[in-house]
mmCIF file of C-alpha atoms and ligand atoms in Angstrom:
data_model
loop_
_atom_site.group_PDB
_atom_site.id
_atom_site.type_symbol
_atom_site.label_atom_id
_atom_site.label_comp_id
_atom_site.label_asym_id
_atom_site.label_seq_id
_atom_site.Cartn_x
_atom_site.Cartn_y
_atom_site.Cartn_z
ATOM 1 C CA MET A 1 9.033 -29.278 -15.904
ATOM 2 C CA SER A 2 7.845 -25.924 -17.197
ATOM 3 C CA ASN A 3 10.411 -23.210 -17.799
ATOM 4 C CA ALA A 4 7.913 -20.364 -17.748
ATOM 5 C CA LYS A 5 9.165 -17.291 -15.919
ATOM 6 C CA ILE A 6 8.007 -16.894 -12.322
ATOM 7 C CA PRO A 7 7.787 -13.251 -11.227
ATOM 8 C CA VAL A 8 8.506 -12.380 -7.594
ATOM 9 C CA MET A 9 5.191 -10.570 -7.357
ATOM 10 C CA LEU A 10 2.271 -9.579 -9.547
ATOM 11 C CA PRO A 11 -0.495 -7.073 -8.894
ATOM 12 C CA CYS A 12 -3.979 -8.601 -9.115
ATOM 13 C CA LEU A 13 -5.821 -6.248 -11.471
ATOM 14 C CA GLY A 14 -8.840 -7.231 -13.544
ATOM 15 C CA GLU A 15 -11.611 -5.944 -15.750
ATOM 16 C CA GLU A 16 -13.406 -4.563 -12.657
ATOM 17 C CA GLU A 17 -10.538 -2.165 -11.934
ATOM 18 C CA ALA A 18 -10.391 -1.107 -15.588
ATOM 19 C CA GLN A 19 -14.154 -0.416 -15.537
ATOM 20 C CA ALA A 20 -13.958 1.533 -12.288
ATOM 21 C CA ALA A 21 -11.118 3.696 -13.593
ATOM 22 C CA ALA A 22 -13.017 4.294 -16.832
ATOM 23 C CA GLU A 23 -16.116 5.355 -14.902
ATOM 24 C CA ALA A 24 -14.086 7.894 -12.947
ATOM 25 C CA VAL A 25 -12.680 9.276 -16.197
ATOM 26 C CA ARG A 26 -16.126 9.453 -17.815
ATOM 27 C CA SER A 27 -17.542 11.225 -14.762
ATOM 28 C CA GLY A 28 -15.205 14.136 -15.445
ATOM 29 C CA TRP A 29 -14.045 14.103 -11.816
ATOM 30 C CA VAL A 30 -10.488 12.813 -11.976
ATOM 31 C CA ALA A 31 -8.707 14.642 -9.138
ATOM 32 C CA GLN A 32 -9.491 14.096 -5.434
ATOM 33 C CA GLY A 33 -13.266 13.835 -5.135
ATOM 34 C CA PRO A 34 -16.141 11.591 -4.049
ATOM 35 C CA ARG A 35 -14.353 8.313 -4.822
ATOM 36 C CA VAL A 36 -11.435 9.308 -2.607
ATOM 37 C CA THR A 37 -13.881 10.021 0.241
ATOM 38 C CA ALA A 38 -15.577 6.645 -0.291
ATOM 39 C CA PHE A 39 -12.231 4.837 -0.392
ATOM 40 C CA GLU A 40 -11.073 6.567 2.805
ATOM 41 C CA LYS A 41 -14.211 5.440 4.641
ATOM 42 C CA ALA A 42 -14.078 1.868 3.351
ATOM 43 C CA PHE A 43 -10.358 1.429 3.999
ATOM 44 C CA ALA A 44 -10.441 2.913 7.519
ATOM 45 C CA GLU A 45 -13.343 0.637 8.409
ATOM 46 C CA ARG A 46 -11.554 -2.402 7.021
ATOM 47 C CA VAL A 47 -8.385 -1.780 9.051
ATOM 48 C CA GLY A 48 -10.217 -0.792 12.235
ATOM 49 C CA ALA A 49 -9.579 2.962 12.342
ATOM 50 C CA ALA A 50 -12.001 5.880 12.756
ATOM 51 C CA GLU A 51 -10.388 8.106 10.124
ATOM 52 C CA GLY A 52 -8.745 7.487 6.765
ATOM 53 C CA ILE A 53 -6.863 10.243 4.956
ATOM 54 C CA ALA A 54 -5.883 9.274 1.411
ATOM 55 C CA VAL A 55 -2.503 10.545 0.217
ATOM 56 C CA SER A 56 -0.306 10.225 -2.851
ATOM 57 C CA ASN A 57 1.753 7.355 -1.384
ATOM 58 C CA CYS A 58 2.894 5.901 1.930
ATOM 59 C CA THR A 59 6.046 8.016 1.994
ATOM 60 C CA THR A 60 4.063 11.256 1.978
ATOM 61 C CA GLY A 61 1.757 9.650 4.563
ATOM 62 C CA LEU A 62 4.710 9.043 6.897
ATOM 63 C CA HIS A 63 5.887 12.600 6.333
ATOM 64 C CA LEU A 64 2.495 14.073 7.261
ATOM 65 C CA ALA A 65 2.184 11.778 10.287
ATOM 66 C CA LEU A 66 5.408 13.243 11.677
ATOM 67 C CA VAL A 67 4.205 16.783 10.912
ATOM 68 C CA ALA A 68 0.927 16.092 12.764
ATOM 69 C CA ILE A 69 2.819 14.789 15.796
ATOM 70 C CA GLY A 70 5.021 17.869 15.769
ATOM 71 C CA VAL A 71 8.365 16.209 15.113
ATOM 72 C CA GLY A 72 11.022 18.674 13.974
ATOM 73 C CA PRO A 73 14.674 19.731 14.094
ATOM 74 C CA GLY A 74 16.491 18.546 17.214
ATOM 75 C CA ASP A 75 14.179 15.558 17.625
ATOM 76 C CA GLU A 76 15.201 11.949 17.154
ATOM 77 C CA VAL A 77 12.977 9.394 15.465
ATOM 78 C CA ILE A 78 13.773 5.727 16.076
ATOM 79 C CA VAL A 79 13.358 3.638 12.934
ATOM 80 C CA PRO A 80 14.484 0.219 11.788
ATOM 81 C CA SER A 81 17.303 0.378 9.269
ATOM 82 C CA LEU A 82 15.866 -2.865 7.908
ATOM 83 C CA SER A 83 13.041 -1.333 5.900
ATOM 84 C CA PHE A 84 12.386 0.366 2.640
ATOM 85 C CA ILE A 85 14.444 3.569 2.844
ATOM 86 C CA ALA A 86 11.329 5.791 2.895
ATOM 87 C CA THR A 87 10.828 4.989 6.597
ATOM 88 C CA ALA A 88 14.108 6.674 7.566
ATOM 89 C CA ASN A 89 13.773 9.439 4.966
ATOM 90 C CA ALA A 90 10.463 10.554 6.519
ATOM 91 C CA ALA A 91 12.336 11.605 9.671
ATOM 92 C CA ARG A 92 14.734 13.706 7.601
ATOM 93 C CA TYR A 93 11.846 15.412 5.738
ATOM 94 C CA VAL A 94 10.835 17.132 8.993
ATOM 95 C CA GLY A 95 14.420 17.988 9.906
ATOM 96 C CA ALA A 96 14.650 15.298 12.598
ATOM 97 C CA THR A 97 17.410 12.731 13.010
ATOM 98 C CA PRO A 98 16.603 9.103 12.249
ATOM 99 C CA VAL A 99 18.170 6.752 14.808
ATOM 100 C CA PHE A 100 18.467 3.143 13.746
ATOM 101 C CA ALA A 101 17.332 0.308 16.017
ATOM 102 C CA ASP A 102 18.027 -3.360 15.362
ATOM 103 C CA VAL A 103 15.351 -5.959 14.653
ATOM 104 C CA ASP A 104 14.535 -9.419 15.877
ATOM 105 C CA LEU A 105 16.219 -11.989 13.642
ATOM 106 C CA ALA A 106 13.200 -14.301 13.415
ATOM 107 C CA THR A 107 10.471 -11.735 12.703
ATOM 108 C CA GLY A 108 12.399 -8.852 11.119
ATOM 109 C CA ASN A 109 10.668 -6.442 13.497
ATOM 110 C CA LEU A 110 11.667 -3.872 16.107
ATOM 111 C CA THR A 111 11.130 -4.993 19.701
ATOM 112 C CA GLU A 112 10.765 -3.079 22.943
ATOM 113 C CA ALA A 113 14.349 -4.035 23.829
ATOM 114 C CA THR A 114 15.941 -2.962 20.526
ATOM 115 C CA ILE A 115 14.123 0.388 20.691
ATOM 116 C CA ASP A 116 15.034 0.933 24.326
ATOM 117 C CA ALA A 117 18.697 0.333 23.498
ATOM 118 C CA VAL A 118 18.862 3.472 21.306
ATOM 119 C CA ARG A 119 16.299 5.646 23.090
ATOM 120 C CA THR A 120 17.462 9.044 24.436
ATOM 121 C CA GLU A 121 15.752 12.053 25.983
ATOM 122 C CA ARG A 122 15.568 13.503 22.467
ATOM 123 C CA THR A 123 13.464 10.624 21.142
ATOM 124 C CA LYS A 124 10.195 12.173 20.030
ATOM 125 C CA ALA A 125 8.740 9.394 17.906
ATOM 126 C CA ILE A 126 9.243 5.836 16.755
ATOM 127 C CA ILE A 127 8.324 4.594 13.308
ATOM 128 C CA ALA A 128 7.834 0.857 13.678
ATOM 129 C CA VAL A 129 7.304 -1.189 10.521
ATOM 130 C CA HIS A 130 5.043 -4.210 10.181
ATOM 131 C CA GLN A 131 7.817 -5.803 8.181
ATOM 132 C CA GLY A 132 6.700 -7.373 4.921
ATOM 133 C CA GLY A 133 3.231 -7.621 6.451
ATOM 134 C CA ASN A 134 4.511 -9.479 9.543
ATOM 135 C CA PRO A 135 3.022 -7.566 12.487
ATOM 136 C CA PHE A 136 5.302 -6.315 15.260
ATOM 137 C CA ASP A 137 4.040 -6.827 18.800
ATOM 138 C CA THR A 138 1.391 -4.103 18.808
ATOM 139 C CA ARG A 139 0.513 -4.599 22.477
ATOM 140 C CA ALA A 140 4.093 -4.411 23.703
ATOM 141 C CA LEU A 141 5.232 -1.518 21.498
ATOM 142 C CA ARG A 142 2.128 0.635 21.934
ATOM 143 C CA ALA A 143 2.272 0.213 25.718
ATOM 144 C CA ALA A 144 6.012 0.938 25.819
ATOM 145 C CA ALA A 145 5.644 4.074 23.683
ATOM 146 C CA THR A 146 2.922 5.364 26.013
ATOM 147 C CA ARG A 147 5.105 4.628 29.038
ATOM 148 C CA TRP A 148 8.049 6.457 27.459
ATOM 149 C CA GLY A 149 5.894 9.413 26.366
ATOM 150 C CA VAL A 150 6.932 8.894 22.745
ATOM 151 C CA ALA A 151 4.630 8.838 19.690
ATOM 152 C CA LEU A 152 4.425 5.513 17.852
ATOM 153 C CA VAL A 153 3.882 5.836 14.098
ATOM 154 C CA GLU A 154 3.088 2.522 12.420
ATOM 155 C CA ASP A 155 4.539 1.997 8.964
ATOM 156 C CA ALA A 156 1.846 -0.355 7.738
ATOM 157 C CA ALA A 157 2.873 0.032 4.082
ATOM 158 C CA CYS A 158 2.852 -3.736 3.645
ATOM 159 C CA ALA A 159 0.269 -4.738 6.225
ATOM 160 C CA ALA A 160 -3.236 -4.419 4.758
ATOM 161 C CA GLY A 161 -5.043 -7.577 5.862
ATOM 162 C CA SER A 162 -2.567 -8.521 8.613
ATOM 163 C CA THR A 163 -3.828 -9.008 12.169
ATOM 164 C CA ALA A 164 -2.330 -8.847 15.653
ATOM 165 C CA TYR A 165 -4.115 -10.243 18.705
ATOM 166 C CA GLY A 166 -7.052 -11.062 16.451
ATOM 167 C CA ARG A 167 -7.568 -7.470 15.317
ATOM 168 C CA PRO A 168 -6.550 -5.693 12.085
ATOM 169 C CA VAL A 169 -3.188 -3.973 12.638
ATOM 170 C CA GLY A 170 -4.672 -0.506 12.065
ATOM 171 C CA GLU A 171 -6.972 -0.925 15.058
ATOM 172 C CA GLY A 172 -5.719 0.905 18.133
ATOM 173 C CA ALA A 173 -2.766 2.475 16.311
ATOM 174 C CA LEU A 174 -2.034 6.091 17.234
ATOM 175 C CA ILE A 175 -1.369 6.759 13.560
ATOM 176 C CA ALA A 176 -0.522 4.416 10.689
ATOM 177 C CA ALA A 177 0.570 4.878 7.074
ATOM 178 C CA TRP A 178 -0.281 2.428 4.282
ATOM 179 C CA SER A 179 0.902 1.939 0.713
ATOM 180 C CA PHE A 180 -0.912 0.984 -2.468
ATOM 181 C CA HIS A 181 2.200 0.663 -4.625
ATOM 182 C CA PRO A 182 1.946 -2.311 -7.024
ATOM 183 C CA ARG A 183 4.516 -4.161 -4.908
ATOM 184 C CA LYS A 184 1.964 -4.336 -2.061
ATOM 185 C CA VAL A 185 -0.987 -6.715 -1.695
ATOM 186 C CA ILE A 186 -3.521 -4.196 -3.029
ATOM 187 C CA THR A 187 -2.662 -1.340 -5.342
ATOM 188 C CA THR A 188 -3.885 1.919 -6.838
ATOM 189 C CA GLY A 189 -0.797 2.361 -9.042
ATOM 190 C CA GLU A 190 0.717 4.835 -6.616
ATOM 191 C CA GLY A 191 -1.218 5.743 -3.512
ATOM 192 C CA GLY A 192 -1.309 5.729 0.246
ATOM 193 C CA MET A 193 -3.480 6.212 3.305
ATOM 194 C CA ILE A 194 -3.058 7.543 6.808
ATOM 195 C CA THR A 195 -5.336 6.087 9.474
ATOM 196 C CA THR A 196 -5.920 7.369 12.996
ATOM 197 C CA ASP A 197 -8.675 7.592 15.599
ATOM 198 C CA ASP A 198 -7.838 11.249 16.281
ATOM 199 C CA ALA A 199 -10.490 13.438 14.634
ATOM 200 C CA GLU A 200 -8.485 16.657 15.100
ATOM 201 C CA TRP A 201 -5.408 15.185 13.481
ATOM 202 C CA ALA A 202 -7.607 13.990 10.622
ATOM 203 C CA VAL A 203 -8.828 17.536 9.954
ATOM 204 C CA ARG A 204 -5.265 18.842 9.933
ATOM 205 C CA LEU A 205 -3.947 15.968 7.809
ATOM 206 C CA ARG A 206 -6.660 16.576 5.184
ATOM 207 C CA ARG A 207 -5.597 20.188 5.121
ATOM 208 C CA LEU A 208 -1.865 19.437 4.962
ATOM 209 C CA ARG A 209 -2.248 17.121 1.978
ATOM 210 C CA GLU A 210 -4.101 19.882 0.136
ATOM 211 C CA HIS A 211 -1.811 22.913 0.303
ATOM 212 C CA GLY A 212 -2.956 23.825 3.825
ATOM 213 C CA MET A 213 -6.399 24.856 2.518
ATOM 214 C CA ASN A 214 -9.219 25.087 5.037
ATOM 215 C CA VAL A 215 -11.848 24.048 2.453
ATOM 216 C CA SER A 216 -11.235 21.037 0.240
ATOM 217 C CA ALA A 217 -11.490 21.410 -3.525
ATOM 218 C CA ALA A 218 -14.333 18.881 -3.432
ATOM 219 C CA GLU A 219 -16.285 21.021 -0.937
ATOM 220 C CA ARG A 220 -15.703 24.120 -3.025
ATOM 221 C CA HIS A 221 -16.977 22.459 -6.177
ATOM 222 C CA ALA A 222 -20.047 21.094 -4.384
ATOM 223 C CA ALA A 223 -21.025 24.487 -2.937
ATOM 224 C CA THR A 224 -23.737 26.490 -4.710
ATOM 225 C CA GLN A 225 -22.316 29.809 -3.539
ATOM 226 C CA PRO A 226 -18.711 30.925 -4.021
ATOM 227 C CA VAL A 227 -16.478 29.713 -1.183
ATOM 228 C CA LEU A 228 -13.326 31.622 -0.382
ATOM 229 C CA GLU A 229 -10.684 29.306 0.919
ATOM 230 C CA ALA A 230 -7.858 30.268 3.259
ATOM 231 C CA TYR A 231 -4.406 28.713 3.493
ATOM 232 C CA LEU A 232 -3.822 28.175 7.201
ATOM 233 C CA GLU A 233 -0.298 26.793 7.095
ATOM 234 C CA THR A 234 2.316 25.600 4.636
ATOM 235 C CA GLY A 235 0.826 22.462 3.160
ATOM 236 C CA TYR A 236 1.684 20.051 0.387
ATOM 237 C CA ASN A 237 0.094 18.558 -2.672
ATOM 238 C CA TYR A 238 -0.081 14.963 -1.484
ATOM 239 C CA ARG A 239 -3.512 14.115 -2.902
ATOM 240 C CA MET A 240 -4.773 10.867 -4.358
ATOM 241 C CA THR A 241 -6.846 11.035 -7.557
ATOM 242 C CA ASP A 242 -10.395 9.751 -7.967
ATOM 243 C CA ILE A 243 -9.150 7.397 -10.693
ATOM 244 C CA GLN A 244 -6.828 5.775 -8.156
ATOM 245 C CA ALA A 245 -9.521 5.634 -5.475
ATOM 246 C CA ALA A 246 -11.939 3.969 -7.917
ATOM 247 C CA VAL A 247 -9.352 1.234 -8.455
ATOM 248 C CA GLY A 248 -8.704 1.081 -4.715
ATOM 249 C CA LEU A 249 -12.350 0.406 -3.913
ATOM 250 C CA VAL A 250 -12.326 -2.639 -6.188
ATOM 251 C CA GLN A 251 -8.975 -3.789 -4.802
ATOM 252 C CA LEU A 252 -10.297 -3.549 -1.254
ATOM 253 C CA ASP A 253 -13.034 -6.039 -2.176
ATOM 254 C CA ARG A 254 -10.311 -8.450 -3.259
ATOM 255 C CA LEU A 255 -8.221 -8.065 -0.103
ATOM 256 C CA ASP A 256 -9.629 -10.931 1.977
ATOM 257 C CA GLY A 257 -9.391 -13.393 -0.893
ATOM 258 C CA LEU A 258 -5.856 -12.354 -1.799
ATOM 259 C CA VAL A 259 -4.663 -12.623 1.792
ATOM 260 C CA ALA A 260 -6.282 -16.042 2.279
ATOM 261 C CA GLN A 261 -4.544 -17.293 -0.849
ATOM 262 C CA ARG A 262 -1.177 -15.863 0.224
ATOM 263 C CA ARG A 263 -1.469 -17.571 3.608
ATOM 264 C CA GLU A 264 -2.095 -20.911 1.927
ATOM 265 C CA LEU A 265 0.896 -20.479 -0.357
ATOM 266 C CA ALA A 266 3.082 -19.400 2.580
ATOM 267 C CA ALA A 267 2.026 -22.444 4.602
ATOM 268 C CA ARG A 268 2.950 -24.614 1.636
ATOM 269 C CA TYR A 269 6.399 -22.958 1.391
ATOM 270 C CA ASP A 270 6.856 -23.610 5.131
ATOM 271 C CA GLU A 271 6.138 -27.315 4.558
ATOM 272 C CA LEU A 272 8.306 -27.667 1.451
ATOM 273 C CA LEU A 273 11.271 -25.903 3.037
ATOM 274 C CA LYS A 274 11.245 -27.964 6.220
ATOM 275 C CA GLY A 275 13.673 -30.553 4.955
ATOM 276 C CA ILE A 276 16.320 -28.094 3.760
ATOM 277 C CA GLU A 277 19.130 -27.519 6.216
ATOM 278 C CA GLY A 278 20.235 -23.916 6.688
ATOM 279 C CA VAL A 279 16.985 -22.352 5.485
ATOM 280 C CA THR A 280 14.764 -20.555 8.008
ATOM 281 C CA PRO A 281 11.524 -18.967 6.816
ATOM 282 C CA VAL A 282 10.228 -15.756 8.400
ATOM 283 C CA THR A 283 8.606 -16.465 11.764
ATOM 284 C CA VAL A 284 5.106 -15.135 12.264
ATOM 285 C CA PRO A 285 4.623 -14.806 16.042
ATOM 286 C CA GLY A 286 1.743 -16.566 17.770
ATOM 287 C CA TYR A 287 -0.149 -13.304 18.360
ATOM 288 C CA ALA A 288 -0.197 -12.442 14.664
ATOM 289 C CA GLU A 289 -1.386 -13.416 11.217
ATOM 290 C CA SER A 290 0.682 -12.043 8.352
ATOM 291 C CA ASN A 291 -0.722 -11.112 4.956
ATOM 292 C CA TYR A 292 2.612 -12.439 3.638
ATOM 293 C CA GLN A 293 3.219 -9.420 1.471
ATOM 294 C CA SER A 294 6.785 -10.714 1.597
ATOM 295 C CA TYR A 295 7.799 -14.289 2.312
ATOM 296 C CA TRP A 296 11.506 -14.383 3.065
ATOM 297 C CA ILE A 297 13.976 -17.085 4.013
ATOM 298 C CA LEU A 298 17.191 -16.622 5.970
ATOM 299 C CA PHE A 299 20.241 -18.720 5.052
ATOM 300 C CA GLY A 300 22.337 -20.066 7.911
ATOM 301 C CA ALA A 301 26.052 -20.862 7.713
ATOM 302 C CA GLU A 302 25.124 -24.521 6.993
ATOM 303 C CA PHE A 303 23.656 -23.550 3.630
ATOM 304 C CA ALA A 304 26.249 -24.332 0.982
ATOM 305 C CA THR A 305 25.545 -21.522 -1.485
ATOM 306 C CA ASP A 306 26.054 -17.794 -1.037
ATOM 307 C CA ARG A 307 22.828 -15.761 -1.106
ATOM 308 C CA ASP A 308 23.801 -13.714 -4.166
ATOM 309 C CA ASP A 309 24.715 -16.895 -6.047
ATOM 310 C CA VAL A 310 21.325 -18.358 -5.105
ATOM 311 C CA LEU A 311 19.667 -15.282 -6.611
ATOM 312 C CA ARG A 312 21.648 -15.664 -9.837
ATOM 313 C CA ILE A 313 20.965 -19.380 -10.136
ATOM 314 C CA LEU A 314 17.249 -18.838 -9.544
ATOM 315 C CA ALA A 315 17.278 -16.096 -12.206
ATOM 316 C CA ASP A 316 18.958 -18.519 -14.641
ATOM 317 C CA ALA A 317 16.082 -20.913 -13.949
ATOM 318 C CA GLY A 318 13.563 -18.183 -14.800
ATOM 319 C CA ILE A 319 12.691 -17.537 -11.157
ATOM 320 C CA SER A 320 12.685 -13.951 -10.029
ATOM 321 C CA ALA A 321 13.507 -13.746 -6.311
ATOM 322 C CA ARG A 322 14.772 -10.646 -4.493
ATOM 323 C CA ARG A 323 17.511 -9.922 -2.006
ATOM 324 C CA GLY A 324 16.206 -9.553 1.544
ATOM 325 C CA ILE A 325 14.796 -6.272 2.800
ATOM 326 C CA MET A 326 17.299 -3.443 2.409
ATOM 327 C CA ALA A 327 19.152 -1.794 5.276
ATOM 328 C CA ALA A 328 19.125 2.000 5.030
ATOM 329 C CA HIS A 329 22.306 2.444 7.107
ATOM 330 C CA LEU A 330 24.316 0.593 4.440
ATOM 331 C CA GLU A 331 23.235 2.983 1.674
ATOM 332 C CA PRO A 332 25.277 6.025 0.616
ATOM 333 C CA ALA A 333 22.405 8.312 1.674
ATOM 334 C CA TYR A 334 23.105 7.292 5.292
ATOM 335 C CA ALA A 335 26.884 7.013 5.101
ATOM 336 C CA GLY A 336 28.521 8.135 8.329
ATOM 337 C CA VAL A 337 25.504 7.324 10.516
ATOM 338 C CA GLU A 338 26.640 5.195 13.441
ATOM 339 C CA ALA A 339 24.730 1.970 13.898
ATOM 340 C CA ASP A 340 25.381 -1.347 15.603
ATOM 341 C CA LEU A 341 22.845 -3.594 13.927
ATOM 342 C CA PRO A 342 24.003 -7.231 13.767
ATOM 343 C CA ASN A 343 20.586 -8.797 13.081
ATOM 344 C CA THR A 344 19.733 -6.190 10.463
ATOM 345 C CA GLU A 345 23.009 -6.836 8.636
ATOM 346 C CA ARG A 346 22.543 -10.587 8.782
ATOM 347 C CA LEU A 347 19.019 -10.377 7.453
ATOM 348 C CA THR A 348 19.786 -7.968 4.635
ATOM 349 C CA ARG A 349 22.865 -9.942 3.513
ATOM 350 C CA HIS A 350 21.660 -13.504 3.965
ATOM 351 C CA SER A 351 17.939 -13.480 3.309
ATOM 352 C CA LEU A 352 15.970 -13.715 0.126
ATOM 353 C CA ILE A 353 12.353 -12.977 -0.796
ATOM 354 C CA LEU A 354 10.607 -15.806 -2.652
ATOM 355 C CA PRO A 355 7.952 -15.324 -5.354
ATOM 356 C CA LEU A 356 4.446 -14.991 -3.938
ATOM 357 C CA HIS A 357 1.437 -13.770 -5.912
ATOM 358 C CA HIS A 358 -2.094 -14.722 -6.888
ATOM 359 C CA LEU A 359 -1.041 -16.692 -9.981
ATOM 360 C CA LEU A 360 1.688 -18.705 -8.231
ATOM 361 C CA THR A 361 0.910 -22.419 -8.501
ATOM 362 C CA ALA A 362 1.890 -25.423 -6.397
ATOM 363 C CA GLU A 363 3.988 -26.549 -9.360
ATOM 364 C CA ASP A 364 5.823 -23.196 -9.347
ATOM 365 C CA GLN A 365 6.556 -23.621 -5.656
ATOM 366 C CA ASP A 366 7.864 -27.159 -6.217
ATOM 367 C CA ARG A 367 10.134 -25.821 -8.960
ATOM 368 C CA ILE A 368 11.474 -22.975 -6.768
ATOM 369 C CA VAL A 369 12.105 -25.161 -3.741
ATOM 370 C CA GLY A 370 13.555 -27.828 -6.026
ATOM 371 C CA VAL A 371 16.275 -25.391 -7.119
ATOM 372 C CA LEU A 372 16.978 -24.372 -3.501
ATOM 373 C CA ARG A 373 17.324 -28.031 -2.527
ATOM 374 C CA THR A 374 20.091 -28.552 -5.084
ATOM 375 C CA LEU A 375 22.029 -25.621 -3.575
ATOM 376 C CA ALA A 376 21.783 -26.655 0.091
HETATM 377 C C1 PLP B 401 6.664 0.311 0.168
HETATM 378 C C2 PLP B 401 7.045 0.845 1.471
HETATM 379 C C3 PLP B 401 7.036 2.219 1.733
HETATM 380 C C4 PLP B 401 6.800 3.250 0.669
HETATM 381 O O1 PLP B 401 5.533 3.170 0.119
HETATM 382 P P1 PLP B 401 5.185 4.143 -1.120
HETATM 383 O O2 PLP B 401 3.694 4.057 -1.207
HETATM 384 O O3 PLP B 401 5.873 3.583 -2.326
HETATM 385 O O4 PLP B 401 5.656 5.503 -0.778
HETATM 386 C C5 PLP B 401 7.320 2.644 3.013
HETATM 387 N N1 PLP B 401 7.624 1.776 3.989
HETATM 388 C C6 PLP B 401 7.659 0.448 3.770
HETATM 389 C C7 PLP B 401 7.971 -0.478 4.898
HETATM 390 C C8 PLP B 401 7.386 -0.061 2.502
HETATM 391 O O5 PLP B 401 7.468 -1.376 2.286
#
């Protein structure tokens, strides 16, 4: 058996991306410009939204989404603790209080019931995460948020290519934020996108990401006469560059193929893991198709080896796995925040993310599962 190292993930970048980036550089237009506009249009269309607003990363996208909604001091924002910490931090950026809700053990996602359990009259927004690309119940959560009069922000950082009820997860979302970090299925190095169907929000979001300017730099440069811009409110520099967008356009063309491949590999993991007692793979609900940005397994008490020992033994075998999704409420940054989150704590302590990327082979999967089998 081969002893070659197996990375947990690998961005899929080729000569086409290198060419596209080089063309942007040669064009002389390297900051936000025509390629960003083209990428916004193409991405929004692909995920089923009317508007795409490119930003520097998903974290800044979440921040601006909360600004657009009008979340501020005194407001509560319900978030899963089980998420990358940026989800909770976004609430703090606007001076609001993040309130942690538990997740469903099988899917890793918030549910109507777990949100309702922590909802108060101060709840202004919810940031629900499509966890590791596994879609939450869009129908149930969107309807509940409307009923409660609360804004639902969708943290779709991991969910490009995922579907719920046969539609891309961006379709029908009030507002969603996406990531193009190399850890995600498609990447622009760093980068993010906000999508929404609200044209007025889109105008304001474009302004907020560009210092609050009422005329974009691209519009100013394209004008034949001098244009005097005004700064309408305190904005930010959260722009994406044209070099990144050039790469993003190529990556977007790869998305369907990458997702199809990930689904095949995930289905194969499901099969291989069936015989191992005490191992439960992530459940993708019947209404959804995941892009499997993360494929995780949860160890039950029947499994003989402690999760952290499994990680070490895999590492010794040249296999790079990762601990399960983090839980923000267990980090020093959130020390002192009250939270009763049994499923979140079980998942973060007893789950593990298996390698999944475009160069992963069936032989690699056999090797990985082979090691797990010896530890059961
Ligand atoms: C990766 C990730 C983010 C942050 O994305 P960046 O583009 O790195 O800012 C936010 N939320 C979730 C759920 C993520 O997985």
